[in-house]
Amino acid sequence: QLPGAAAMGTGTPPSPSGTAFEETRLHVFTLDYPHVQIPFEITLWILLASLAKIGFHLYHKLPSIVPESCLLILVGLLLGGIIFGAEEKSPPVMNSDVFFLYLLPPIVLDAGYFMPTRLFFENFGTIFWYAVVGTLWNAIGIGISLYGICQISAFGLTDITLLQNLLFGSLISAVDPVAVLAVFENIHVNEQLYILVFGESLLNDAITVVLYNLFKSFCQMRTIKVIDIFAGIANFFIVGIGGVLIGILLGFVAAFTTRFTHKIRVIEPLFVFLYSYLSYITAEMFHLSGIMAITACAMTMNKYVEENVSQKSYTTIKYFMKMLSSVSETLIFIFMGVSTVGKNHEWNWAFVSFTLLFCLIWRALGVFVLTQIINVFRTIPLTFKDQFIIAYGGLRGAICFSLVFLLPPAVFPRKKLFITAVIVVIFFTVFIQGITIRPLVEFLDVKRSNKKQPAVSEEIYNRFFDHVKTGIEDVCGHWGHNFWRDKFKKFDNKYLRRLLIRENQPKSSIVSLYKKLEIKHAIEMAESGMISKVPSSVSLSDYHEGKIKPLSPTEMENMREILTKNLYQIRHRTMSYNRHSLAADASEKQAKEILIRRRHSLRESLRKTNSLSRDRPVLAFCGGFL
Amino acid sequence: RGVPGAFPAPGTSLLSLAVTSEQIEHLHRRFKQLSQDQLTIRKENFDSIPDLEFNPIRGKIVHAFFDKRNLRQGSDGLADEINFEDFLTIMSYFRPIEMNMDEEQLDRFRKEKLKFLFHMYDSDHDGKITLQEYRNVVEELLSGNPHLEKESARSIADGAMMEAASICVGQMGPDQVYEGITFEDFLKMWQGIDIETKMHVRFLNVDTIAHCY
């Protein structure tokens, strides 16, 4: 019986079911919390997270000094403290399942979808090298050195075996993509550094999964044979490659599906999310690397889906993805804070401090040694500054946090010790390294990224340059990166695009960028009414030695009149609302109209310039353009 | 001249130094392939490279090899044939940067590379990229695309020129005319782009030599 009905007093009183029982009077007002508990709490948590985010940005200097992740953990700690104080028991610890199945995928999806693929593949060798060998180095190094420490009986740690230490090493050595994103987002280092650290954090998931499962099984097995070690190595390849294959396969299926969605534009974005999530959980089902699957899926999907979906769907996908990942990230950090408070800890000075020390030392050593080796193969060697930032940017985060909670306590009697150590390391990397990385980057004068708007001329230069480089490579008979990229492009154009894209016209990136920019400018022009800067055929009707005269006020007036008569109203209400279809985007059509007019007028003006007997046409402007 | 392993006269430019002897060997073998064991190469020899066919700006690339400005011969115009020394000179524009270069060297390095690109745009050798030359470049770039109308290529080139003008000259008065992109303007436009690290070819891998017919 709904409490609402009871409150309105319209419901009939409950009829007795035969046996006599205490008759309850009609309730005017009821509170039925258990009924809505779960969705209610989830909503409250998300609301809290979002309100906290608003709160941080109220003081505008705060996010630039302290990364949001730190603030969120602090909020979590506060909350955890309140809950602990109120209920005298450990607050709800972040369920590892919730983390891995619901909170992590949106973040990785967002990262994978907007990954600069070209830069990623150019640096793929280095990224892979750091991710695989680096993580192995860290895991084994930390594991063995901690084991050495455990042997010292003064610390009271002798019951921790080598395998347990190795397992601990493997789960704490993983660089965390969430933390890296959260911190690097604000400091804007140059794209190459960013892609190296971030790419490493994504790819090392394969190794982490393998090592974690490997050592966990070893801890539970009685004897370990050589065959098991080989099985472990084979497992790595299966986990990594299998994850990527699942991702790519589902990415193609998604692209293919969007080929046919032009009649149901409203649910187009859904396919993107569904297929990518499917790739993640399918990979998790087979104990493959879910992160690599979803990244591969997003990267594959991106190219083709972008061309099939409408502009509106594309915007929706973009914003929804960002929203989901933002909420997930916030929740993760808050939960980390909340879960820290409680009775899950066992403090041991030696273990905790040496863990932290070894994490830092092995990371620094690892990056240094590995870079010396990889620099031989790179054309642009990584400098000391780069290496420092890469080492310093190796932040740990929620993944190792969740992994440590997943340890079976039967096999790990000292689990609480591990939890404490992991928390200390995470807090150190997120707080200390997170806060100090920005001043360090400025102090070391690391090259920053220049986020200026892509210009058409830049795209032209880049394309031109690519062709020059490919040409020179062909002339000197050398197959470089460009060769493989060219080959892939040819294959792509011949087969993949035909299959996966609906209206396939061989597109040039120059043309698409140009069109995008033009539409944007046309919209801006129409909205801001900057009519006076448009050269139209009206103004160019009289010529003076091939130069274009400045506009007289009457001419300006003429132009303004013509344009206001012909410009549509950009904003108009949709008259009827139909859940299953949206009216075609009016502003898009209008923008195209403006675009056509402008181009036409430009063509007119330049045609007239050309028809004069001057060998070189010149462009003159009335006012600045663009 | 034409002796394998000979360096161009030192002191002409930084780029002429430090191409290792292994790389010179490799390039010399390639030169012999292209020239069919002659001492010089002519334009026709470039036709024998199969992959170059598909390059939309093939003409400009080949032209660049014979451009006297790139060959540092002081004079202007096109050479008819080039020898191995000239071939090396052109290749040296694509040398990767060294770790031990200082600021000034890097700057000169960058300017040299950009000058090479500038000469490719400026086909009539007058030191300016005019609207027509720019249009030419864009049309060639998009020539691989049969569906694209010539009009689009021209409007794109015009749009790009306008951008260039706004970057280089800023707000233009109504009577001003923008003649063309000079080398200084060209430098300004490439300021954001990391040309030193991108404009290089890896000479290391000697095994993957493609053969021409």
mmCIF file of N, CA and C in Angstrom, chain A residues 362-442:
data_model
loop_
_atom_site.group_PDB
_atom_site.id
_atom_site.type_symbol
_atom_site.label_atom_id
_atom_site.label_comp_id
_atom_site.label_asym_id
_atom_site.label_seq_id
_atom_site.Cartn_x
_atom_site.Cartn_y
_atom_site.Cartn_z
ATOM 1 N N TRP A 362 62.040 2.885 -6.053
ATOM 2 C CA TRP A 362 61.969 2.008 -7.215
ATOM 3 C C TRP A 362 61.359 2.705 -8.429
ATOM 4 N N ARG A 363 60.414 3.600 -8.177
ATOM 5 C CA ARG A 363 59.835 4.316 -9.302
ATOM 6 C C ARG A 363 60.905 5.171 -9.965
ATOM 7 N N ALA A 364 61.621 5.933 -9.146
ATOM 8 C CA ALA A 364 62.632 6.821 -9.710
ATOM 9 C C ALA A 364 63.706 6.032 -10.454
ATOM 10 N N LEU A 365 64.209 4.975 -9.799
ATOM 11 C CA LEU A 365 65.217 4.134 -10.431
ATOM 12 C C LEU A 365 64.703 3.540 -11.720
ATOM 13 N N GLY A 366 63.482 3.023 -11.628
ATOM 14 C CA GLY A 366 62.888 2.369 -12.789
ATOM 15 C C GLY A 366 62.804 3.308 -13.973
ATOM 16 N N VAL A 367 62.252 4.491 -13.747
ATOM 17 C CA VAL A 367 62.116 5.435 -14.854
ATOM 18 C C VAL A 367 63.478 5.781 -15.414
ATOM 19 N N PHE A 368 64.439 6.014 -14.538
ATOM 20 C CA PHE A 368 65.767 6.401 -15.009
ATOM 21 C C PHE A 368 66.396 5.308 -15.860
ATOM 22 N N VAL A 369 66.435 4.093 -15.330
ATOM 23 C CA VAL A 369 67.083 3.005 -16.064
ATOM 24 C C VAL A 369 66.363 2.731 -17.383
ATOM 25 N N LEU A 370 65.048 2.642 -17.301
ATOM 26 C CA LEU A 370 64.287 2.324 -18.506
ATOM 27 C C LEU A 370 64.453 3.394 -19.566
ATOM 28 N N THR A 371 64.514 4.645 -19.137
ATOM 29 C CA THR A 371 64.654 5.715 -20.126
ATOM 30 C C THR A 371 65.997 5.636 -20.825
ATOM 31 N N GLN A 372 67.058 5.294 -20.084
ATOM 32 C CA GLN A 372 68.362 5.176 -20.746
ATOM 33 C C GLN A 372 68.287 4.161 -21.861
ATOM 34 N N ILE A 373 67.564 3.066 -21.600
ATOM 35 C CA ILE A 373 67.472 2.025 -22.623
ATOM 36 C C ILE A 373 66.596 2.481 -23.779
ATOM 37 N N ILE A 374 65.444 3.056 -23.471
ATOM 38 C CA ILE A 374 64.513 3.378 -24.558
ATOM 39 C C ILE A 374 64.993 4.565 -25.371
ATOM 40 N N ASN A 375 65.847 5.406 -24.777
ATOM 41 C CA ASN A 375 66.335 6.567 -25.516
ATOM 42 C C ASN A 375 67.143 6.185 -26.742
ATOM 43 N N VAL A 376 67.743 4.990 -26.669
ATOM 44 C CA VAL A 376 68.513 4.526 -27.816
ATOM 45 C C VAL A 376 67.609 4.350 -29.032
ATOM 46 N N PHE A 377 66.368 3.976 -28.775
ATOM 47 C CA PHE A 377 65.470 3.690 -29.887
ATOM 48 C C PHE A 377 64.605 4.862 -30.283
ATOM 49 N N ARG A 378 64.633 5.897 -29.478
ATOM 50 C CA ARG A 378 63.775 7.022 -29.788
ATOM 51 C C ARG A 378 64.542 8.028 -30.618
ATOM 52 N N THR A 379 63.844 8.716 -31.511
ATOM 53 C CA THR A 379 64.525 9.762 -32.263
ATOM 54 C C THR A 379 64.659 11.012 -31.418
ATOM 55 N N ILE A 380 63.648 11.270 -30.582
ATOM 56 C CA ILE A 380 63.754 12.430 -29.715
ATOM 57 C C ILE A 380 63.957 11.896 -28.313
ATOM 58 N N PRO A 381 65.150 11.928 -27.815
ATOM 59 C CA PRO A 381 65.386 11.339 -26.493
ATOM 60 C C PRO A 381 64.688 12.130 -25.397
ATOM 61 N N LEU A 382 64.371 11.425 -24.315
ATOM 62 C CA LEU A 382 63.712 12.084 -23.195
ATOM 63 C C LEU A 382 64.755 12.699 -22.287
ATOM 64 N N THR A 383 64.545 13.965 -21.953
ATOM 65 C CA THR A 383 65.530 14.663 -21.127
ATOM 66 C C THR A 383 65.320 14.335 -19.656
ATOM 67 N N PHE A 384 66.229 14.858 -18.821
ATOM 68 C CA PHE A 384 66.107 14.621 -17.387
ATOM 69 C C PHE A 384 64.829 15.213 -16.837
ATOM 70 N N LYS A 385 64.478 16.375 -17.376
ATOM 71 C CA LYS A 385 63.242 17.004 -16.906
ATOM 72 C C LYS A 385 62.061 16.085 -17.167
ATOM 73 N N ASP A 386 62.019 15.558 -18.401
ATOM 74 C CA ASP A 386 60.929 14.643 -18.749
ATOM 75 C C ASP A 386 60.906 13.466 -17.796
ATOM 76 N N GLN A 387 62.104 12.899 -17.563
ATOM 77 C CA GLN A 387 62.155 11.713 -16.711
ATOM 78 C C GLN A 387 61.670 12.028 -15.305
ATOM 79 N N PHE A 388 62.045 13.209 -14.835
ATOM 80 C CA PHE A 388 61.631 13.560 -13.492
ATOM 81 C C PHE A 388 60.122 13.648 -13.393
ATOM 82 N N ILE A 389 59.525 14.306 -14.385
ATOM 83 C CA ILE A 389 58.074 14.447 -14.345
ATOM 84 C C ILE A 389 57.397 13.091 -14.475
ATOM 85 N N ILE A 390 57.943 12.240 -15.329
ATOM 86 C CA ILE A 390 57.341 10.917 -15.475
ATOM 87 C C ILE A 390 57.410 10.160 -14.164
ATOM 88 N N ALA A 391 58.567 10.224 -13.500
ATOM 89 C CA ALA A 391 58.700 9.519 -12.227
ATOM 90 C C ALA A 391 57.786 10.128 -11.175
ATOM 91 N N TYR A 392 57.762 11.456 -11.143
ATOM 92 C CA TYR A 392 56.968 12.130 -10.135
ATOM 93 C C TYR A 392 55.480 11.957 -10.385
ATOM 94 N N GLY A 393 55.142 11.749 -11.646
ATOM 95 C CA GLY A 393 53.727 11.635 -11.973
ATOM 96 C C GLY A 393 53.174 10.233 -11.791
ATOM 97 N N GLY A 394 53.974 9.352 -11.224
ATOM 98 C CA GLY A 394 53.480 8.001 -11.026
ATOM 99 C C GLY A 394 52.627 7.902 -9.789
ATOM 100 N N LEU A 395 51.405 8.390 -9.894
ATOM 101 C CA LEU A 395 50.562 8.462 -8.710
ATOM 102 C C LEU A 395 49.783 7.175 -8.515
ATOM 103 N N ARG A 396 49.603 6.838 -7.262
ATOM 104 C CA ARG A 396 48.746 5.676 -6.972
ATOM 105 C C ARG A 396 47.374 6.168 -6.574
ATOM 106 N N GLY A 397 46.393 5.322 -6.795
ATOM 107 C CA GLY A 397 45.042 5.786 -6.492
ATOM 108 C C GLY A 397 44.104 4.663 -6.158
ATOM 109 N N ALA A 398 42.884 4.855 -6.655
ATOM 110 C CA ALA A 398 41.809 3.987 -6.187
ATOM 111 C C ALA A 398 41.942 2.544 -6.617
ATOM 112 N N ILE A 399 42.683 2.296 -7.697
ATOM 113 C CA ILE A 399 42.782 0.901 -8.141
ATOM 114 C C ILE A 399 43.516 0.056 -7.116
ATOM 115 N N CYS A 400 44.648 0.529 -6.629
ATOM 116 C CA CYS A 400 45.331 -0.295 -5.624
ATOM 117 C C CYS A 400 44.538 -0.331 -4.329
ATOM 118 N N PHE A 401 43.799 0.755 -4.074
ATOM 119 C CA PHE A 401 42.954 0.784 -2.891
ATOM 120 C C PHE A 401 41.940 -0.356 -2.948
ATOM 121 N N SER A 402 41.264 -0.472 -4.091
ATOM 122 C CA SER A 402 40.250 -1.523 -4.208
ATOM 123 C C SER A 402 40.871 -2.896 -4.237
ATOM 124 N N LEU A 403 42.025 -2.996 -4.900
ATOM 125 C CA LEU A 403 42.654 -4.298 -4.982
ATOM 126 C C LEU A 403 43.032 -4.811 -3.611
ATOM 127 N N VAL A 404 43.462 -3.917 -2.733
ATOM 128 C CA VAL A 404 43.889 -4.390 -1.431
ATOM 129 C C VAL A 404 42.697 -4.852 -0.600
ATOM 130 N N PHE A 405 41.543 -4.216 -0.818
ATOM 131 C CA PHE A 405 40.360 -4.662 -0.102
ATOM 132 C C PHE A 405 39.886 -6.024 -0.578
ATOM 133 N N LEU A 406 40.270 -6.366 -1.824
ATOM 134 C CA LEU A 406 39.828 -7.637 -2.375
ATOM 135 C C LEU A 406 40.637 -8.820 -1.867
ATOM 136 N N LEU A 407 41.709 -8.563 -1.133
ATOM 137 C CA LEU A 407 42.536 -9.676 -0.680
ATOM 138 C C LEU A 407 41.755 -10.584 0.265
ATOM 139 N N PRO A 408 41.827 -11.881 0.055
ATOM 140 C CA PRO A 408 41.103 -12.783 0.962
ATOM 141 C C PRO A 408 41.787 -12.826 2.332
ATOM 142 N N PRO A 409 41.059 -12.477 3.382
ATOM 143 C CA PRO A 409 41.694 -12.380 4.707
ATOM 144 C C PRO A 409 42.197 -13.712 5.247
ATOM 145 N N ALA A 410 41.632 -14.803 4.734
ATOM 146 C CA ALA A 410 42.096 -16.104 5.213
ATOM 147 C C ALA A 410 43.547 -16.329 4.832
ATOM 148 N N VAL A 411 43.884 -15.917 3.611
ATOM 149 C CA VAL A 411 45.245 -16.133 3.132
ATOM 150 C C VAL A 411 46.189 -15.044 3.628
ATOM 151 N N PHE A 412 45.599 -13.896 3.956
ATOM 152 C CA PHE A 412 46.418 -12.752 4.358
ATOM 153 C C PHE A 412 46.025 -12.299 5.749
ATOM 154 N N PRO A 413 46.599 -12.930 6.743
ATOM 155 C CA PRO A 413 46.230 -12.541 8.107
ATOM 156 C C PRO A 413 46.600 -11.099 8.438
ATOM 157 N N ARG A 414 47.571 -10.561 7.755
ATOM 158 C CA ARG A 414 47.988 -9.195 8.058
ATOM 159 C C ARG A 414 47.357 -8.215 7.096
ATOM 160 N N LYS A 415 46.144 -8.527 6.643
ATOM 161 C CA LYS A 415 45.509 -7.681 5.617
ATOM 162 C C LYS A 415 45.398 -6.237 6.063
ATOM 163 N N LYS A 416 45.084 -6.032 7.341
ATOM 164 C CA LYS A 416 44.872 -4.656 7.794
ATOM 165 C C LYS A 416 46.143 -3.829 7.672
ATOM 166 N N LEU A 417 47.272 -4.522 7.844
ATOM 167 C CA LEU A 417 48.538 -3.824 7.698
ATOM 168 C C LEU A 417 48.718 -3.335 6.265
ATOM 169 N N PHE A 418 48.361 -4.232 5.350
ATOM 170 C CA PHE A 418 48.471 -3.851 3.946
ATOM 171 C C PHE A 418 47.582 -2.667 3.638
ATOM 172 N N ILE A 419 46.356 -2.705 4.177
ATOM 173 C CA ILE A 419 45.419 -1.616 3.906
ATOM 174 C C ILE A 419 46.002 -0.294 4.376
ATOM 175 N N THR A 420 46.530 -0.316 5.583
ATOM 176 C CA THR A 420 47.102 0.919 6.118
ATOM 177 C C THR A 420 48.230 1.424 5.236
ATOM 178 N N ALA A 421 49.119 0.496 4.854
ATOM 179 C CA ALA A 421 50.258 0.921 4.042
ATOM 180 C C ALA A 421 49.793 1.515 2.718
ATOM 181 N N VAL A 422 48.819 0.852 2.077
ATOM 182 C CA VAL A 422 48.318 1.361 0.789
ATOM 183 C C VAL A 422 47.729 2.749 0.961
ATOM 184 N N ILE A 423 46.973 2.923 2.023
ATOM 185 C CA ILE A 423 46.343 4.231 2.242
ATOM 186 C C ILE A 423 47.395 5.313 2.429
ATOM 187 N N VAL A 424 48.436 4.977 3.186
ATOM 188 C CA VAL A 424 49.478 5.990 3.387
ATOM 189 C C VAL A 424 50.132 6.367 2.070
ATOM 190 N N VAL A 425 50.443 5.340 1.249
ATOM 191 C CA VAL A 425 51.091 5.635 -0.035
ATOM 192 C C VAL A 425 50.175 6.479 -0.904
ATOM 193 N N ILE A 426 48.900 6.094 -0.967
ATOM 194 C CA ILE A 426 47.977 6.852 -1.821
ATOM 195 C C ILE A 426 47.869 8.290 -1.348
ATOM 196 N N PHE A 427 47.707 8.458 -0.036
ATOM 197 C CA PHE A 427 47.583 9.817 0.469
ATOM 198 C C PHE A 427 48.834 10.623 0.166
ATOM 199 N N PHE A 428 49.974 9.978 0.319
ATOM 200 C CA PHE A 428 51.208 10.708 0.036
ATOM 201 C C PHE A 428 51.264 11.136 -1.427
ATOM 202 N N THR A 429 51.017 10.177 -2.332
ATOM 203 C CA THR A 429 51.143 10.548 -3.742
ATOM 204 C C THR A 429 50.087 11.576 -4.118
ATOM 205 N N VAL A 430 48.860 11.366 -3.675
ATOM 206 C CA VAL A 430 47.822 12.297 -4.112
ATOM 207 C C VAL A 430 48.007 13.669 -3.478
ATOM 208 N N PHE A 431 48.295 13.689 -2.167
ATOM 209 C CA PHE A 431 48.411 14.994 -1.528
ATOM 210 C C PHE A 431 49.744 15.658 -1.826
ATOM 211 N N ILE A 432 50.809 15.031 -1.348
ATOM 212 C CA ILE A 432 52.106 15.705 -1.461
ATOM 213 C C ILE A 432 52.504 15.853 -2.923
ATOM 214 N N GLN A 433 52.538 14.742 -3.657
ATOM 215 C CA GLN A 433 52.975 14.855 -5.047
ATOM 216 C C GLN A 433 51.978 15.655 -5.860
ATOM 217 N N GLY A 434 50.694 15.467 -5.571
ATOM 218 C CA GLY A 434 49.688 16.188 -6.336
ATOM 219 C C GLY A 434 49.787 17.688 -6.160
ATOM 220 N N ILE A 435 50.037 18.115 -4.932
ATOM 221 C CA ILE A 435 50.091 19.552 -4.673
ATOM 222 C C ILE A 435 51.387 20.144 -5.172
ATOM 223 N N THR A 436 52.487 19.396 -5.020
ATOM 224 C CA THR A 436 53.762 20.007 -5.375
ATOM 225 C C THR A 436 54.118 19.889 -6.845
ATOM 226 N N ILE A 437 53.366 19.092 -7.602
ATOM 227 C CA ILE A 437 53.809 18.906 -8.986
ATOM 228 C C ILE A 437 53.667 20.187 -9.784
ATOM 229 N N ARG A 438 52.663 20.977 -9.475
ATOM 230 C CA ARG A 438 52.488 22.209 -10.249
ATOM 231 C C ARG A 438 53.638 23.191 -10.054
ATOM 232 N N PRO A 439 54.003 23.525 -8.813
ATOM 233 C CA PRO A 439 55.153 24.425 -8.671
ATOM 234 C C PRO A 439 56.435 23.831 -9.238
ATOM 235 N N LEU A 440 56.568 22.496 -9.151
ATOM 236 C CA LEU A 440 57.763 21.880 -9.705
ATOM 237 C C LEU A 440 57.821 22.038 -11.212
ATOM 238 N N VAL A 441 56.671 21.834 -11.842
ATOM 239 C CA VAL A 441 56.632 21.974 -13.300
ATOM 240 C C VAL A 441 57.020 23.385 -13.705
ATOM 241 N N GLU A 442 56.534 24.348 -12.934
ATOM 242 C CA GLU A 442 56.902 25.732 -13.258
ATOM 243 C C GLU A 442 58.360 25.996 -12.957
#
